[in-house]
């Protein structure tokens, strides 16, 4: 190759090469990767970090680590904090992360096996006067990092300041009070937040059983008349069941776009604030109870181009709920709906659309100046789709279609016609015959694999009852306790025929089944006040057993199954099947099941059981007497059972307060017999129960069924029940027949 450079050009070239080399060296010196192995090394590195530097946490467990990143990066040259290997840095115990300054970025950390020492796991601030701006937290996993006391509140992620981003993270398993993610606004840092929350996987959040279980809350009622202008887009909300508000929007000017709500109980609620936009979201319920869509309150809200399918929610969790408001409402109440636009949405196979929801003496301001246009409505066919309360004249209906016919309560502007649906490649359905009605044909939704991180699983499911091994147990003294102590989550203790004597309380801290033989009888006698003590993390199934309480001591608080006050047992299942339980009368107040204060059952079920000689209640779930809206059991089922000589109520189920943020309790009693049950009290005492079904039961020489309203819109459905020699249904709401 011929060199065409002349001699005079060579010094110039060497000079340029020297400058490039010096620039590269300078850049390398300014932007360093600093690997740290201890909190002390981290503190030194964080103090010295300059724009463009990256602090790298060494792989391993960092316990009780108060992680503070404080500094000022530059546009394009943030100060970064990350892990040596994604998925290999785990913060445990009482650890937390705080950011303060500008242009900071934190990524690829896991919080697990512990809980935050204060009110926040990840906080975009150091203190009330020192917060983060123009900063980002990405690729964070928070897995079950809940406070052990369910009543203690914290937030897993708290965004302060302005222009911050939280993205591509995974948050699942929060069991205590407080929002999973919250945007905190104040006048000092600026009420217009301009945050971005995107591409996150908000995984399962179990039912809290009280207010304060939102997955996202933006703002508070106090500052709700100002705009936050936060963008929430392209997130997945999967099995987010904490309370009736999955997203609680308590500020104005926010955008909720492109999110997927999958089998999550509750709704996206425009609770306070004006001028919010909800567009191109997908809500999939698959028939799961209480799955809802959007609830509209206040002024200038726009709900357009969304897709709703298989939503089984009703009331405040209907597929679409437009609230009645209060004139001149205080900031913490329901503002009147004004100038709402609800257009081009598809509602397919949904249970309910509720217009004028909540109408009562206080909430008597009907929607005004609003439009519902070009929407497609298709119900489940099991009941009328539309539910209305109050005056709808303030809503203009235009170019809507309901298939196969329009509900009678709709005014003009809703056409009834047969519609043929065609399923697109992404699973969404659109009408063949209609253009411009329903969700747009080009609507796409974010794939589950595109949210969160790719180095941590999204499918860490709870071990179910009977999901483990089968352990054979022989009769004898304390053989059952020995087997239980050796069992693991999901195991089944298979008892042989014979007598089992239990001399110590059996602690149940994981899902376990105790099952008798198919031939012969497994008889259990216990000499302690409590046979089974169900603790945090435990679930219990008892089947084909004969349980005798005659050996229990004469002591207050006796129970076959106790969920002790303060145990923090929550979201558990307790099933008793095909069993005989008797001899619970050695003292007054001997219960079969006693659910203590602070506990919360997903399900308590008694099927084909025979219970006799009980001096207390069969199920006592009435410990929450402070009227905060909490309760002790979400679902109670009784079927094909017989109760004889029960001094107290067979079921004592209580929910107090006036809060409307939860769905339960629900009670279903079918095909059961009550003899000499609750004569001095009530056979069933139901206070604040939201739904009760009594079908095909016989009451003889028993107390009344007492049903009293506390909150919400409860229902009592009763058919084919017989009362002899006393007893009746006493309710302060109309009793409906079962359809």
Short mmCIF file of C-alpha atoms in Angstrom, two decimals, residues 136-140 165-171 181 196-202 216 231-237 257-260 445-454 458:
data_model
loop_
_atom_site.label_atom_id
_atom_site.label_comp_id
_atom_site.label_asym_id
_atom_site.label_seq_id
_atom_site.Cartn_x
_atom_site.Cartn_y
_atom_site.Cartn_z
CA UNK A 136 -34.00 6.50 37.76
CA UNK A 137 -34.46 3.20 39.57
CA UNK A 138 -34.66 0.24 37.20
CA UNK A 139 -34.50 -3.53 37.45
CA UNK A 140 -35.36 -3.68 41.15
CA UNK A 165 -38.47 7.20 36.64
CA UNK A 166 -39.22 3.77 38.13
CA UNK A 167 -39.18 1.03 35.50
CA UNK A 168 -38.59 -2.60 34.54
CA UNK A 169 -38.95 -3.76 38.15
CA UNK A 170 -40.86 -6.51 39.96
CA UNK A 171 -42.84 -6.00 43.15
CA UNK A 181 -45.86 2.28 45.18
CA UNK A 196 -42.67 8.03 34.82
CA UNK A 197 -43.69 4.57 36.06
CA UNK A 198 -43.31 2.04 33.27
CA UNK A 199 -42.64 -1.57 32.28
CA UNK A 200 -43.02 -2.88 35.82
CA UNK A 201 -44.56 -6.17 36.92
CA UNK A 202 -46.78 -5.60 39.92
CA UNK A 216 -50.30 2.43 43.22
CA UNK A 231 -47.22 8.89 33.47
CA UNK A 232 -48.10 5.27 34.28
CA UNK A 233 -47.65 3.17 31.17
CA UNK A 234 -46.93 -0.35 29.95
CA UNK A 235 -47.11 -2.04 33.36
CA UNK A 236 -48.65 -5.39 34.31
CA UNK A 237 -50.92 -5.62 37.36
CA UNK A 257 -51.74 4.23 29.19
CA UNK A 258 -51.01 0.78 27.81
CA UNK A 259 -51.23 -1.10 31.11
CA UNK A 260 -52.53 -4.64 31.58
CA UNK A 445 -50.85 -4.65 24.87
CA UNK A 446 -47.47 -5.04 26.46
CA UNK A 447 -46.27 -8.65 26.70
CA UNK A 448 -45.74 -10.06 30.17
CA UNK A 449 -42.17 -11.00 29.27
CA UNK A 450 -41.47 -7.35 28.37
CA UNK A 451 -42.09 -6.07 31.90
CA UNK A 452 -39.99 -6.54 34.99
CA UNK A 453 -36.63 -8.28 34.71
CA UNK A 454 -35.55 -11.38 32.84
CA UNK A 458 -42.44 -14.11 38.04
#
